PDB file of C-alpha atoms in Angstrom:
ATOM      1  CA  UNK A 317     -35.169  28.473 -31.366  1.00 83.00           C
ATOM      2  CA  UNK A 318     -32.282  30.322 -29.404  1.00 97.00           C
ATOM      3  CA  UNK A 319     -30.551  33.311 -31.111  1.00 98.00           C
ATOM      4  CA  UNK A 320     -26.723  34.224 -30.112  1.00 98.00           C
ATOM      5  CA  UNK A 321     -24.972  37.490 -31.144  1.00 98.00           C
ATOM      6  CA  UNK A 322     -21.845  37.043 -31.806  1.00 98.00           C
ATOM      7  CA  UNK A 323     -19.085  40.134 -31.780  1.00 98.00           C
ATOM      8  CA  UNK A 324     -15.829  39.190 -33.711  1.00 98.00           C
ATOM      9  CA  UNK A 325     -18.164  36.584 -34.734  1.00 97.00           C
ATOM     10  CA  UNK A 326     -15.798  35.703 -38.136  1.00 97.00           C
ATOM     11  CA  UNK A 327     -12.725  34.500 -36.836  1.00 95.00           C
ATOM     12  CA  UNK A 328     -10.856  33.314 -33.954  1.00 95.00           C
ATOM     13  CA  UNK A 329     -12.516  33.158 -30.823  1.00 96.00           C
ATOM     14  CA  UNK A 330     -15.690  34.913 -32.110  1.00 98.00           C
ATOM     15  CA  UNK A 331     -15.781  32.128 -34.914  1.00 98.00           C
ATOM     16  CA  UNK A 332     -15.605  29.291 -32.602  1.00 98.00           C
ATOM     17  CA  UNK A 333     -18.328  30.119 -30.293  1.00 98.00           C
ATOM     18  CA  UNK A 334     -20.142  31.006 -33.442  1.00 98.00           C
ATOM     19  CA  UNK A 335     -19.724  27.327 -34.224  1.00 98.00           C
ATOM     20  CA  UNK A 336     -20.119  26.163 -31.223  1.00 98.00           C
ATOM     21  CA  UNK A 337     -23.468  28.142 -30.590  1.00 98.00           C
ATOM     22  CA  UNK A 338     -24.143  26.868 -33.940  1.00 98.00           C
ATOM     23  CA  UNK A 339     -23.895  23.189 -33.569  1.00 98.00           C
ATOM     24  CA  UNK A 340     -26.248  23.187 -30.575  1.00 97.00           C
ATOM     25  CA  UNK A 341     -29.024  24.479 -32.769  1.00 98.00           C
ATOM     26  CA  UNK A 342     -28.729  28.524 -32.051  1.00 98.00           C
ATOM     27  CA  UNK A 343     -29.322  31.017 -35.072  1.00 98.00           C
ATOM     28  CA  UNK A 344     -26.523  33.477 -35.083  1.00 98.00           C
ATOM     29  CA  UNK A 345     -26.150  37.468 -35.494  1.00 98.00           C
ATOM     30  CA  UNK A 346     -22.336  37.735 -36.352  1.00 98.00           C
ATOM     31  CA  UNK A 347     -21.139  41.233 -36.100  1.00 98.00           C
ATOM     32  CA  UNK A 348     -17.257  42.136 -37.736  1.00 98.00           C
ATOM     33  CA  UNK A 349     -15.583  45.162 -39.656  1.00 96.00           C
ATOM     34  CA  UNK A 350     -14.438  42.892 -42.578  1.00 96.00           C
ATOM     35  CA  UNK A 351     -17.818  42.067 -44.476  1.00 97.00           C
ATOM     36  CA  UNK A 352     -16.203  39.293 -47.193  1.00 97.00           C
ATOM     37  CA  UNK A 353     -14.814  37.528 -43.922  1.00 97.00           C
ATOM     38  CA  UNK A 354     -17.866  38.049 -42.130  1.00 98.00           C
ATOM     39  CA  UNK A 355     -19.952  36.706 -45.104  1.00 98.00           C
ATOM     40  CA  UNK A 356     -17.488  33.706 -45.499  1.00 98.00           C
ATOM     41  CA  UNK A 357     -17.866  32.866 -42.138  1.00 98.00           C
ATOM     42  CA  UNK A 358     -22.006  33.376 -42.683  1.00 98.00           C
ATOM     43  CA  UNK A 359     -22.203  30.723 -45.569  1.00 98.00           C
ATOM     44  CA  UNK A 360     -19.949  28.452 -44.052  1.00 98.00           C
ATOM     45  CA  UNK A 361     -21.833  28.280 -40.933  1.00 98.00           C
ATOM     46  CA  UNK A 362     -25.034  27.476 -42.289  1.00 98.00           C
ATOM     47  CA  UNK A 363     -23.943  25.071 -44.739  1.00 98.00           C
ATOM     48  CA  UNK A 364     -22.035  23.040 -42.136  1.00 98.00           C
ATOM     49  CA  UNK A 365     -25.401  23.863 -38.878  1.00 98.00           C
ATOM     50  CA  UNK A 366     -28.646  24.688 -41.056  1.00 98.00           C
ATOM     51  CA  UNK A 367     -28.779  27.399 -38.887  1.00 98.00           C
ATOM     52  CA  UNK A 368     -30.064  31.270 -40.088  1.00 98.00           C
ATOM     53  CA  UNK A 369     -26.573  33.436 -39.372  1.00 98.00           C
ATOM     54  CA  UNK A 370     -27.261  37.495 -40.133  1.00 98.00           C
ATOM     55  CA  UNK A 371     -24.669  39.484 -40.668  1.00 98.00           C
ATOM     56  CA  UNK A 372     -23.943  43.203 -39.404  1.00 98.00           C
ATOM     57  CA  UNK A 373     -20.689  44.441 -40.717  1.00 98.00           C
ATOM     58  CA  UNK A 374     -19.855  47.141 -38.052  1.00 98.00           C
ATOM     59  CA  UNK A 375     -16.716  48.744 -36.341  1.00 98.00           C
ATOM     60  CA  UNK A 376     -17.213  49.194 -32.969  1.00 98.00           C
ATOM     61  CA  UNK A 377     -15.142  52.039 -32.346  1.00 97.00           C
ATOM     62  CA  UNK A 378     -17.391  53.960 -34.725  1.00 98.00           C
ATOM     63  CA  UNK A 379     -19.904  55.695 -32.220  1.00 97.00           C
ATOM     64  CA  UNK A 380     -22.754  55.353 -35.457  1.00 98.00           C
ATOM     65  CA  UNK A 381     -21.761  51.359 -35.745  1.00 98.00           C
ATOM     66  CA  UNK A 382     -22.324  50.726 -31.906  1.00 98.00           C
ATOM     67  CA  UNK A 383     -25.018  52.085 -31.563  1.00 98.00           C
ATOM     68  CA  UNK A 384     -26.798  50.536 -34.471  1.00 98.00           C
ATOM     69  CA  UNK A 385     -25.797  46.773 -32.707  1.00 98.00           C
ATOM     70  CA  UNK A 386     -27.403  48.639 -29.544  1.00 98.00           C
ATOM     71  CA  UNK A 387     -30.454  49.012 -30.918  1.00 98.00           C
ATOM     72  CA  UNK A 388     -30.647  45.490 -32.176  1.00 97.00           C
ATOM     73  CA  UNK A 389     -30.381  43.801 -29.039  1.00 97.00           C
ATOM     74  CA  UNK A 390     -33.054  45.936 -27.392  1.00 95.00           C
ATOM     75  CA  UNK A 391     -34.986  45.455 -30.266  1.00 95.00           C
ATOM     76  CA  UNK A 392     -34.149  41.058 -31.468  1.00 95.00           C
ATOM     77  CA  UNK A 393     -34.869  38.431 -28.973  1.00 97.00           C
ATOM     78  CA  UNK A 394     -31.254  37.574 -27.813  1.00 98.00           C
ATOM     79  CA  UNK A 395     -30.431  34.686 -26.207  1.00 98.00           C
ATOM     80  CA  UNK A 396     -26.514  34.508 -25.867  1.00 98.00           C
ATOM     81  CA  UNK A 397     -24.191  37.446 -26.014  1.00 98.00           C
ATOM     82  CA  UNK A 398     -20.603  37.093 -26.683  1.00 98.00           C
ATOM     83  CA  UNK A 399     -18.541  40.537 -26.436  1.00 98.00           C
ATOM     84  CA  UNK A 400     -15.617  38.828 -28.120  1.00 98.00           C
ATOM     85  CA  UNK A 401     -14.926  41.595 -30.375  1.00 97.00           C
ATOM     86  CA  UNK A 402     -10.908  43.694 -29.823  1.00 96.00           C
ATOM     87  CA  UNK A 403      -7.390  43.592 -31.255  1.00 93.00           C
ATOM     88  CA  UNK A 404      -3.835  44.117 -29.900  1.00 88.00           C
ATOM     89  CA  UNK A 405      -2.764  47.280 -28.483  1.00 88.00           C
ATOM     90  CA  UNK A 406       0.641  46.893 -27.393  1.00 84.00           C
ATOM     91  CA  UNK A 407       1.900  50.190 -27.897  1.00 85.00           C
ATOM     92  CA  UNK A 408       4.136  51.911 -25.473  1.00 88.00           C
ATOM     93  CA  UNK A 409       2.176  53.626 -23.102  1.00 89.00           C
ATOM     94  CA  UNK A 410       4.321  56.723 -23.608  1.00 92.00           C
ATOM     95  CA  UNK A 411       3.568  57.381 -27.207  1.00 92.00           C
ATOM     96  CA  UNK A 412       2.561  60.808 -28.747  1.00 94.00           C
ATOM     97  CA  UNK A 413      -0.205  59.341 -30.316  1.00 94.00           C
ATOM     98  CA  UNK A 414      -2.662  57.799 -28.876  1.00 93.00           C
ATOM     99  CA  UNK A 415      -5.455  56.857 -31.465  1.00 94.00           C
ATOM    100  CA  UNK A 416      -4.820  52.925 -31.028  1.00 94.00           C
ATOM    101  CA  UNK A 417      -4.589  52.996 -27.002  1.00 94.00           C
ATOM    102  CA  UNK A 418      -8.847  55.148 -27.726  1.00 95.00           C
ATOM    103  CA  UNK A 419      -9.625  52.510 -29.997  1.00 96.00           C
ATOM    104  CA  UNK A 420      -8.872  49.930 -27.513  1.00 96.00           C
ATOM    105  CA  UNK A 421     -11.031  51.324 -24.863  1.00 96.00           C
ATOM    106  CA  UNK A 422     -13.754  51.887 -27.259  1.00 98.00           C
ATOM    107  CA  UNK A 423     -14.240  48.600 -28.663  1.00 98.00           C
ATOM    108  CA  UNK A 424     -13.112  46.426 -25.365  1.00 98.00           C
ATOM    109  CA  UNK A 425     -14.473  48.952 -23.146  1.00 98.00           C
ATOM    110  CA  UNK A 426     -16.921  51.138 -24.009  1.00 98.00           C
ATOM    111  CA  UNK A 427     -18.712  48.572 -26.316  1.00 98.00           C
ATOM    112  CA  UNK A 428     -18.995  45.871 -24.194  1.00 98.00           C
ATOM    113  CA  UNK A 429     -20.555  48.296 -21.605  1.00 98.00           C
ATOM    114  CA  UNK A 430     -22.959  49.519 -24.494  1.00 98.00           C
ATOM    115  CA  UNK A 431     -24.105  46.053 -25.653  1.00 98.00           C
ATOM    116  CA  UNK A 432     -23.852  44.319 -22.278  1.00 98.00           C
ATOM    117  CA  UNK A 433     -26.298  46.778 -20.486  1.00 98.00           C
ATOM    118  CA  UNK A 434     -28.549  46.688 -23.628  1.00 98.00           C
ATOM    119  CA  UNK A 435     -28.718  43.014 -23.787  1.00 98.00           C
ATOM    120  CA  UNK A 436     -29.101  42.860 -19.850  1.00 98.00           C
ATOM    121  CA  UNK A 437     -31.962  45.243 -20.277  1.00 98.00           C
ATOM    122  CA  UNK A 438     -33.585  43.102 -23.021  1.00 98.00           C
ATOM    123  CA  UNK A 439     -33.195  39.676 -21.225  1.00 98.00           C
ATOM    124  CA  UNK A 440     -33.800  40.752 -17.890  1.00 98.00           C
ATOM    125  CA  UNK A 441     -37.413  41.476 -19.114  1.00 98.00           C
ATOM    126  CA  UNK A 442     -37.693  37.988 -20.018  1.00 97.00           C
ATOM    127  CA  UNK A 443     -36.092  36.642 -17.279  1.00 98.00           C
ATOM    128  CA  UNK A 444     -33.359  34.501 -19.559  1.00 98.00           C
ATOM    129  CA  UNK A 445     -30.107  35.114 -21.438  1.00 98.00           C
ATOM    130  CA  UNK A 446     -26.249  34.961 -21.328  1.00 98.00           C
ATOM    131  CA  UNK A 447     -23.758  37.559 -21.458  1.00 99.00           C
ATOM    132  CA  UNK A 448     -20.259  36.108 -21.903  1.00 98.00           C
ATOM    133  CA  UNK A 449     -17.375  38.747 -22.237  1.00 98.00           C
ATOM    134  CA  UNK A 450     -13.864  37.776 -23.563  1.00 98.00           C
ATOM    135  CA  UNK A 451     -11.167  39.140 -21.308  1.00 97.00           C
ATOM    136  CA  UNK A 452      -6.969  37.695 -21.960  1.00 95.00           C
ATOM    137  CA  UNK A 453      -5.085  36.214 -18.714  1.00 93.00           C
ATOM    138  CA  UNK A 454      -3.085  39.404 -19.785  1.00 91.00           C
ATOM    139  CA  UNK A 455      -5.896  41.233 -17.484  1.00 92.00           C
ATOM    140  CA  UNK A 456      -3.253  39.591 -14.365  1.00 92.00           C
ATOM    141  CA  UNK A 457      -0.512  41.101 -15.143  1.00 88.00           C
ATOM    142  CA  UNK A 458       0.481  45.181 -15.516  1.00 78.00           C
ATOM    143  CA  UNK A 459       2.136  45.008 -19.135  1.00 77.00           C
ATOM    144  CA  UNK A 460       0.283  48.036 -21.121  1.00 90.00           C
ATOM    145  CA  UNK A 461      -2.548  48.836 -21.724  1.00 91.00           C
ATOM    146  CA  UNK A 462      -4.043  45.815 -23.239  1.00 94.00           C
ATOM    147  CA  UNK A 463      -3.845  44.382 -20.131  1.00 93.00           C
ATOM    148  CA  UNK A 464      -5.506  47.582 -18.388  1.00 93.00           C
ATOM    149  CA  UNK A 465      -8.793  47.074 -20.791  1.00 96.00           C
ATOM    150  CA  UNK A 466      -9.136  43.338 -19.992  1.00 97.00           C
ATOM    151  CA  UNK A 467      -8.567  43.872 -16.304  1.00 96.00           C
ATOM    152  CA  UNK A 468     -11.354  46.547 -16.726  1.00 97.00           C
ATOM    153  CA  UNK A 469     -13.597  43.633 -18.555  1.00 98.00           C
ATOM    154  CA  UNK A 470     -12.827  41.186 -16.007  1.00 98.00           C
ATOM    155  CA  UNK A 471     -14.122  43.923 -12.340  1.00 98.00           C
ATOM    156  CA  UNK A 472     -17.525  45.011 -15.151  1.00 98.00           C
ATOM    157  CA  UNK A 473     -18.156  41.686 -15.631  1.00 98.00           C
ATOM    158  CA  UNK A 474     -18.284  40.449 -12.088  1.00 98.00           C
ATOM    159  CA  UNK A 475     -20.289  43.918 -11.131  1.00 98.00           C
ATOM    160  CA  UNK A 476     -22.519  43.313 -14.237  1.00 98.00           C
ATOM    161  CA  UNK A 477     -22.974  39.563 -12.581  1.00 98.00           C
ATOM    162  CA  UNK A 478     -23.957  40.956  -9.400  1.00 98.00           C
ATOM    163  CA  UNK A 479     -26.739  43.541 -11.172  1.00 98.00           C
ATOM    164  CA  UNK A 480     -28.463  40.555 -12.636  1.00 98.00           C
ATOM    165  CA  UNK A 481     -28.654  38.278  -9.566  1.00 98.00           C
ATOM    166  CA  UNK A 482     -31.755  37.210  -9.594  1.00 98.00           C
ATOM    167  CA  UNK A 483     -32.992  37.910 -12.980  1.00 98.00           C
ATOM    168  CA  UNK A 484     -32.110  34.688 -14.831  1.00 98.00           C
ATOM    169  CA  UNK A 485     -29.592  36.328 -17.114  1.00 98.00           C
ATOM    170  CA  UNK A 486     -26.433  35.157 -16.486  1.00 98.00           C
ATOM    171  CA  UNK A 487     -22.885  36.643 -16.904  1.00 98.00           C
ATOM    172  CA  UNK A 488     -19.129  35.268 -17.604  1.00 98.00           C
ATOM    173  CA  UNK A 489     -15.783  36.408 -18.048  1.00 98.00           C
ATOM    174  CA  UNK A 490     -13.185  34.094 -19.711  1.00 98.00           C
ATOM    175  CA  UNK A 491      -9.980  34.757 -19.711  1.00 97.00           C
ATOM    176  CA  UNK A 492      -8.149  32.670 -22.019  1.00 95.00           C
ATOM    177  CA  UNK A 493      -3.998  32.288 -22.025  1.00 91.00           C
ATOM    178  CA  UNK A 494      -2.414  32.315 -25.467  1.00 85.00           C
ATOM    179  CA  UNK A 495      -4.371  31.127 -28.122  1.00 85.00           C
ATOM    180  CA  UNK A 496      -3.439  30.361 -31.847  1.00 72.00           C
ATOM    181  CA  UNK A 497      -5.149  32.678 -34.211  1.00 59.00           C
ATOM    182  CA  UNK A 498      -4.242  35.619 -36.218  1.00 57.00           C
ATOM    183  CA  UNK A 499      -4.115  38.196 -33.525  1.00 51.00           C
ATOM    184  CA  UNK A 500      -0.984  38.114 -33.099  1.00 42.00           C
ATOM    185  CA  UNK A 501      -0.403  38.817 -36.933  1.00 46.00           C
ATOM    186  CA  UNK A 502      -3.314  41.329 -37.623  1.00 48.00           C
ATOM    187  CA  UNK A 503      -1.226  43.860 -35.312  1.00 43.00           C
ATOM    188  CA  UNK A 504       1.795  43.220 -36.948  1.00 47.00           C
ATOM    189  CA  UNK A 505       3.452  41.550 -33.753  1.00 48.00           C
ATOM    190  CA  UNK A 506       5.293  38.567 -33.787  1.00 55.00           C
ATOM    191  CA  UNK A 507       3.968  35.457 -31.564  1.00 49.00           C
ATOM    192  CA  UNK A 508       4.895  34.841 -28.804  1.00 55.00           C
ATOM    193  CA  UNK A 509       7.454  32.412 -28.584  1.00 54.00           C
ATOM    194  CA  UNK A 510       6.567  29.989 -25.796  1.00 58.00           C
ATOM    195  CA  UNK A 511       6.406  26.054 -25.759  1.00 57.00           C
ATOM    196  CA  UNK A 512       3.723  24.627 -27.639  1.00 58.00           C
ATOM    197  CA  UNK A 513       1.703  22.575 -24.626  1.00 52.00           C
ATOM    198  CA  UNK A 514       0.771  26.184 -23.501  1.00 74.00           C
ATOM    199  CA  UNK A 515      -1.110  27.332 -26.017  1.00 80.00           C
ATOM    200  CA  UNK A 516      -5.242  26.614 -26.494  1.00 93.00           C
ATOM    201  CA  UNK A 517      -7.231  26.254 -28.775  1.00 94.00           C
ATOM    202  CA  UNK A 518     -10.318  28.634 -29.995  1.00 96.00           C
ATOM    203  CA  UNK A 519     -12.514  25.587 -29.419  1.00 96.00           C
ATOM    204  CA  UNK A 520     -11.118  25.378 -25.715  1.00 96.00           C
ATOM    205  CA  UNK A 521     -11.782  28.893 -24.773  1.00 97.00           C
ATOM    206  CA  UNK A 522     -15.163  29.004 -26.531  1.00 98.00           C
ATOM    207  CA  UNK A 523     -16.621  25.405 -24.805  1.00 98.00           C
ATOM    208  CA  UNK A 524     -15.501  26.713 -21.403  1.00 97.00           C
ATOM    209  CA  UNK A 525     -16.802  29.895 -21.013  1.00 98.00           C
ATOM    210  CA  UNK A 526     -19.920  28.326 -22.589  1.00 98.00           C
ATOM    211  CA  UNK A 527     -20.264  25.944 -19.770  1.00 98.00           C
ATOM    212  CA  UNK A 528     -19.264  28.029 -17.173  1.00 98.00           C
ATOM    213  CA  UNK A 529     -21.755  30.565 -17.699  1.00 98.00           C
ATOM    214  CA  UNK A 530     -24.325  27.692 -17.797  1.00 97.00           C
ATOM    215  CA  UNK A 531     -22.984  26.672 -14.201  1.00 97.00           C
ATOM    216  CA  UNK A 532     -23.361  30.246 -13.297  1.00 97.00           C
ATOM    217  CA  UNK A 533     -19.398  30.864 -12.620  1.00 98.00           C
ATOM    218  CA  UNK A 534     -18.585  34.127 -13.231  1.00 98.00           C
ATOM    219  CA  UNK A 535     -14.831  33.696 -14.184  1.00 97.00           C
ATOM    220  CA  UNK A 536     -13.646  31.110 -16.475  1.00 97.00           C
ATOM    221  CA  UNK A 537      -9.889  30.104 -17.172  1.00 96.00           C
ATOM    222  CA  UNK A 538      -9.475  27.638 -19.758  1.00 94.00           C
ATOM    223  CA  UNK A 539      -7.127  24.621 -19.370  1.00 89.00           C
ATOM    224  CA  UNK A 540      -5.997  23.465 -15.787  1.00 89.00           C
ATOM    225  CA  UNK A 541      -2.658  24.453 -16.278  1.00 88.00           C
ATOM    226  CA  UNK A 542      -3.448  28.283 -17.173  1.00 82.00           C
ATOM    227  CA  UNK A 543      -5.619  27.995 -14.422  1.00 86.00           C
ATOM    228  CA  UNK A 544      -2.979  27.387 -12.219  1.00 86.00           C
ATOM    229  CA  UNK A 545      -0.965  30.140 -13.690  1.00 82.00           C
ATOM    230  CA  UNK A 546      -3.438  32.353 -12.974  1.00 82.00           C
ATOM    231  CA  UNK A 547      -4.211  31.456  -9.213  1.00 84.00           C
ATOM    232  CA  UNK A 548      -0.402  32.242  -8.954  1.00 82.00           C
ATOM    233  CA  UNK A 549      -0.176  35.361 -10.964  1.00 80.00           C
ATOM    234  CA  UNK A 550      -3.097  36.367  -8.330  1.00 79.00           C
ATOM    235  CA  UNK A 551      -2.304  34.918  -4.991  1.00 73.00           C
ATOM    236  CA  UNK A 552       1.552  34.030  -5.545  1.00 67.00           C
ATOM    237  CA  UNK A 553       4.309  36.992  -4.617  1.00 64.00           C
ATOM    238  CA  UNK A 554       3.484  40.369  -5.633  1.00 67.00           C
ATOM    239  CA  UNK A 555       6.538  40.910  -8.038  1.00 60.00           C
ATOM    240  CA  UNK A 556       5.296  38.008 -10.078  1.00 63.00           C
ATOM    241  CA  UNK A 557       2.994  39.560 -12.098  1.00 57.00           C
ATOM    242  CA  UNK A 558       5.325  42.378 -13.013  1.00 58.00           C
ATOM    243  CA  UNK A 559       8.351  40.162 -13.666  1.00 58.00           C
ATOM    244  CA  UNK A 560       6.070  38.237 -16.234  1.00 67.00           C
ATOM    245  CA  UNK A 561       4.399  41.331 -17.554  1.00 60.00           C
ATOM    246  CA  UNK A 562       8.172  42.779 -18.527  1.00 62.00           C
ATOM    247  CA  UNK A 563       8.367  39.603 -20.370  1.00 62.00           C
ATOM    248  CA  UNK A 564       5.466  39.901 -22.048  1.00 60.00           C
ATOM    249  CA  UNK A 565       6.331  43.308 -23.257  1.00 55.00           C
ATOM    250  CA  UNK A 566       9.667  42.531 -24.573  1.00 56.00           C
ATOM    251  CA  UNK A 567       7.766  39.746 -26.693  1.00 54.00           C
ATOM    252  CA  UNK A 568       5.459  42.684 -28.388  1.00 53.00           C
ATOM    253  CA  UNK A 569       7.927  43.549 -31.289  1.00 46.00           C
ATOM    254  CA  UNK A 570       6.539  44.458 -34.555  1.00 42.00           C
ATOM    255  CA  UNK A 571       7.425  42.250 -37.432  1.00 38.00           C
ATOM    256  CA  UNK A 572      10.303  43.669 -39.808  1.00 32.00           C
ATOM    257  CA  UNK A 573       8.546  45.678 -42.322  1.00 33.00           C
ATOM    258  CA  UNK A 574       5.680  47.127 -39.891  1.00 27.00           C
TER     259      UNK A 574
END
């Protein structure tokens, strides 16, 4: 039987390619700071699959925590890897202190570079696996540096792709557009307020990239129509991308109260 490791594994996006994974027969490692979450998530899974789901409750942008995940995948037969783990930082890019912008690059950077090269390692050897890295359509545009760490995702991925032709380990980049979960809310940032045909669903994001790194495509856009968006935001006018990106950065408010 298959095993998938799951970053960010107990909500969201994490969570549905957990369940996904799940429902086509794959025990799960699901790794997340918040251990009752992470443990919810656990029991539910297997209740609803039959599948064994372990649980590492681990922060990412503790060097310690990373490395201990490291270590697992060199040392578990891992079939599926999904870097889905990382939060908003939409701070201004100006601020004095910059703990949040190093936490971002640890856990969306740094990490996936950590885990990714261990898996590759590991399932190279065996000549199977899948890497599958969760980048934001924000990695098109130039709005802060949220969009600088998934851009950075999206050019590792397609080197890390490159590395393992040949190998029979496979790797993906998914860049979904907006997506209803709590993200948003866990930063303290309002949602974005656009109309309500644009946004997709975990589920969406998670059965894409799933078949896409399958067909061996190395970038996956869910939904035609933010596929389209993002074949403009790449090949239309060059302004584009900064008009939409000032946009999206006068939509980062925090909440009243936060």
């Amino acid at each position: 039987m298959a095993t998938a490791l799951v970053t960010g594994g107990s909500s969201g996006i994490g969570y549905a390619f957990a369940q996904q994974l799940a429902a086509r027969g794959d025990d799960l490692v699901l790794v997340a700071r918040d251990e009752p979450k992470l443990r919810s998530a656990a029991e539910t899974l297997h209740t609803l699959f039959g599948v064994d789901v372990e649980t590492v409750v681990a922060d990412l942008s503790v060097r310690e925590d990373l490395v201990r995940v490291e270590r697992l995948l060199g040392d578990r037969e891992i079939d599926t890897l999904v870097n889905d783990a990382g939060f908003a930082c939409h701070g201004d890019l100006l601020d004095e202190d910059w703990s949040v912008q190093a936490a971002a690059f640890d856990v969306m950077c740094l990490a996936v570079l950590v885990l990714s090269g261990s898996a590759g390692r590991a399932m190279s050897a065996r000549g199977r696996g899948e890497i599958i890295n969760v980048s934001s359509i924000n990695a098109l545009l130039g709005a802060d540096n949220y969009s600088a760490v998934k851009r950075w995702m999206v050019s590792y991925t397609e080197a890390l792709a490159g590395r393992l032709a040949g190998t029979g380990v496979r790797a993906s980049v998914v860049l979904p557009g907006w997506v209803k979960t709590n993200f948003h809310s866990a930063a303290g940032l309002e949602r974005p307020h656009i109309p309500g045909w644009l946004w997709v669903k975990p589920s969406q994001v998670a059965a894409s990239a799933l078949d896409a790194v399958r067909r061996g495509a190395v970038i996956c856009v869910p939904t035609v129509r933010w596929r389209i968006a993002a074949w403009a935001l790449r090949h239309g006018p060059d302004a584009l991308p900064r008009v939409v990106a000032r946009s999206v950065r006068s939509g980062h408010r925090p909440k009243a109260g936060h």
